[in-house]
């Protein structure tokens, strides 16, 4: 998971972490960093060529982010359930994106979309140490 620049600037790190921990996740790794444009382009390489790509890169490199390595059973599906839909304005009422996000791309958090993606994304931020 990544707490995105909009949520960090809204002082929502603690509130988001509480929701995640209350859902039964263990925080295994966490740090604060800031994407360079090059790192954001590499992280979101799968979206290269999309019309929203440049805006996404601008947004993700606009301020600090908090990447986390999280652990629990069925982590990907459980996290995506409490995170909510990509467009924060349309996300379900009780979700993290509805509460802390605004729209797309300002949707408060990133959540890995499969265990394989999660492994690669965790390595991106924390190396192979997790
Ligand atoms: P996610 O898995 O719900 O985060 O969604 P995706 O992997 O499809 O997209 C990655 C991120 O790109 C999203 O979280 C948004 O921040 C952004 N994004 C996705 N689709 C759009 C779009 O249609 N327009 C814009 N502006 N941003 C988008």
Short mmCIF file of C-alpha atoms and ligand atoms in Angstrom, two decimals:
data_model
loop_
_atom_site.label_atom_id
_atom_site.label_comp_id
_atom_site.label_asym_id
_atom_site.label_seq_id
_atom_site.Cartn_x
_atom_site.Cartn_y
_atom_site.Cartn_z
CA UNK A 1 0.00 0.00 0.00
CA UNK A 2 1.08 3.60 -0.55
CA UNK A 3 -0.43 6.57 1.26
CA UNK A 4 -0.45 9.10 -1.59
CA UNK A 5 0.60 12.79 -1.48
CA UNK A 6 -2.97 14.11 -1.06
CA UNK A 7 -3.57 12.03 2.08
CA UNK A 8 -0.13 12.84 3.54
CA UNK A 9 -0.76 16.57 3.08
CA UNK A 10 -4.19 16.22 4.74
CA UNK A 11 -2.56 14.73 7.88
CA UNK A 12 -4.41 11.47 7.30
CA UNK A 13 -1.51 9.01 7.72
CA UNK A 14 -2.54 7.99 11.25
CA UNK A 15 -6.25 7.70 10.48
CA UNK A 16 -5.58 5.54 7.43
CA UNK A 17 -3.16 3.31 9.36
CA UNK A 18 -5.79 2.85 12.07
CA UNK A 19 -8.32 1.59 9.54
CA UNK A 20 -5.76 -0.81 8.09
CA UNK A 21 -4.65 -2.13 11.50
CA UNK A 22 -8.26 -2.43 12.67
CA UNK A 23 -8.88 -4.67 9.64
CA UNK A 24 -6.25 -7.08 11.00
CA UNK A 25 -3.19 -6.09 9.00
CA UNK A 26 0.31 -6.18 10.46
CA UNK A 27 2.60 -3.38 9.34
CA UNK A 28 5.80 -5.17 8.33
CA UNK A 29 7.65 -2.24 6.73
CA UNK A 30 6.92 1.47 6.45
CA UNK A 31 8.78 4.62 5.44
CA UNK A 32 8.27 8.12 4.12
CA UNK A 33 9.79 9.00 0.78
CA UNK A 34 9.14 11.10 -2.28
CA UNK A 35 8.96 9.73 -5.82
CA UNK A 36 11.24 11.37 -8.36
CA UNK A 37 9.45 11.61 -11.71
CA UNK A 38 11.66 8.77 -12.97
CA UNK A 39 10.68 6.53 -10.04
CA UNK A 40 6.99 7.30 -10.50
CA UNK A 41 7.26 6.48 -14.21
CA UNK A 42 8.94 3.16 -13.34
CA UNK A 43 6.38 2.33 -10.62
CA UNK A 44 3.42 3.03 -12.92
CA UNK A 45 5.04 1.66 -16.11
CA UNK A 46 1.94 -0.49 -16.76
CA UNK A 47 -0.07 2.71 -17.36
CA UNK A 48 2.41 4.31 -19.78
CA UNK A 49 0.53 5.56 -22.84
CA UNK A 50 -2.75 6.13 -20.97
CA UNK A 51 -4.21 9.64 -21.34
CA UNK A 52 -4.01 10.13 -17.56
CA UNK A 53 -0.37 9.01 -17.29
CA UNK A 54 1.32 12.45 -17.17
CA UNK A 55 -1.17 13.73 -14.59
CA UNK A 56 -0.65 10.62 -12.49
CA UNK A 57 3.14 11.07 -12.56
CA UNK A 58 2.82 14.78 -11.68
CA UNK A 59 0.54 13.95 -8.76
CA UNK A 60 2.54 11.02 -7.38
CA UNK A 61 5.79 13.02 -7.43
CA UNK A 62 4.18 16.18 -5.99
CA UNK A 63 4.92 15.45 -2.33
CA UNK A 64 5.86 12.81 0.24
CA UNK A 65 4.30 9.35 0.17
CA UNK A 66 4.24 6.55 2.75
CA UNK A 67 4.79 3.06 1.28
CA UNK A 68 3.91 0.12 3.52
CA UNK A 69 4.40 -3.62 3.40
CA UNK A 70 1.29 -5.14 5.01
CA UNK A 71 0.55 -8.69 6.07
CA UNK A 72 -2.62 -10.68 6.67
CA UNK A 73 -4.51 -13.56 5.07
CA UNK A 74 -6.07 -12.66 1.74
CA UNK A 75 -4.29 -9.33 2.04
CA UNK A 76 -4.93 -8.06 -1.49
CA UNK A 77 -8.69 -8.61 -1.50
CA UNK A 78 -9.14 -7.43 2.09
CA UNK A 79 -7.18 -4.25 1.48
CA UNK A 80 -8.92 -3.42 -1.80
CA UNK A 81 -12.27 -3.87 -0.07
CA UNK A 82 -11.54 -1.21 2.57
CA UNK A 83 -9.74 1.02 0.02
CA UNK A 84 -12.71 1.28 -2.37
CA UNK A 85 -13.11 2.23 -6.01
CA UNK A 86 -10.44 4.07 -8.05
CA UNK A 87 -12.58 7.22 -8.34
CA UNK A 88 -12.78 8.42 -4.74
CA UNK A 89 -15.91 10.42 -5.56
CA UNK A 90 -17.70 7.19 -6.50
CA UNK A 91 -16.21 4.90 -3.84
CA UNK A 92 -18.53 3.26 -1.31
CA UNK A 93 -19.37 5.28 1.79
CA UNK A 94 -17.20 3.56 4.40
CA UNK A 95 -14.05 3.21 2.30
CA UNK A 96 -10.66 4.88 2.75
CA UNK A 97 -10.86 6.54 -0.66
CA UNK A 98 -14.35 7.94 -0.01
CA UNK A 99 -13.28 9.35 3.34
CA UNK A 100 -9.77 10.62 2.55
CA UNK A 101 -9.65 10.97 -1.26
CA UNK A 102 -11.15 13.53 -3.63
CA UNK A 103 -11.39 12.12 -7.17
CA UNK A 104 -8.95 10.47 -9.58
CA UNK A 105 -5.99 10.54 -9.38
CA UNK A 106 -6.27 12.12 -5.89
CA UNK A 107 -7.61 8.98 -4.26
CA UNK A 108 -5.54 8.87 -1.02
CA UNK A 109 -3.98 5.42 -1.35
CA UNK A 110 -2.56 2.85 -3.74
CA UNK A 111 -3.27 -0.84 -3.08
CA UNK A 112 -1.53 -3.65 -4.98
CA UNK A 113 -3.87 -5.49 -7.35
CA UNK A 114 -2.47 -9.03 -6.96
CA UNK A 115 -0.04 -10.96 -4.74
CA UNK A 116 2.49 -10.98 -7.61
CA UNK A 117 2.24 -7.20 -8.04
CA UNK A 118 2.54 -6.76 -4.28
CA UNK A 119 5.79 -8.74 -4.24
CA UNK A 120 7.26 -6.50 -6.94
CA UNK A 121 5.99 -3.31 -5.31
CA UNK A 122 7.34 -4.29 -1.89
CA UNK A 123 10.74 -5.00 -3.50
CA UNK A 124 10.56 -1.59 -5.23
CA UNK A 125 10.48 0.20 -1.86
CA UNK A 126 12.04 -2.22 0.61
CA UNK A 127 14.30 -4.51 -1.43
CA UNK A 128 14.10 -8.22 -0.72
CA UNK A 129 14.29 -7.82 3.07
CA UNK A 130 10.56 -8.37 3.85
P1 LIG B 1 -6.27 1.43 -8.73
O1 LIG B 1 -5.76 0.03 -8.78
O2 LIG B 1 -7.67 1.54 -8.20
O3 LIG B 1 -5.32 2.39 -8.04
O4 LIG B 1 -6.37 1.95 -10.24
P2 LIG B 1 -5.39 1.75 -11.51
O5 LIG B 1 -4.28 0.81 -11.20
O6 LIG B 1 -6.26 1.48 -12.69
O7 LIG B 1 -4.79 3.22 -11.73
C1 LIG B 1 -3.69 3.67 -10.98
C2 LIG B 1 -3.93 5.09 -10.57
O8 LIG B 1 -3.98 5.93 -11.73
C3 LIG B 1 -5.27 5.32 -9.85
O9 LIG B 1 -5.22 5.05 -8.48
C4 LIG B 1 -5.51 6.78 -10.13
O10 LIG B 1 -4.74 7.59 -9.21
C5 LIG B 1 -4.95 6.95 -11.55
N1 LIG B 1 -5.99 6.76 -12.58
C6 LIG B 1 -6.56 5.60 -12.99
N2 LIG B 1 -7.47 5.80 -13.95
C7 LIG B 1 -7.48 7.14 -14.17
C8 LIG B 1 -8.23 7.99 -15.05
O11 LIG B 1 -9.07 7.55 -15.84
N3 LIG B 1 -7.96 9.33 -14.96
C9 LIG B 1 -7.03 9.83 -14.10
N4 LIG B 1 -6.81 11.15 -14.07
N5 LIG B 1 -6.32 9.06 -13.25
C10 LIG B 1 -6.53 7.74 -13.28
#
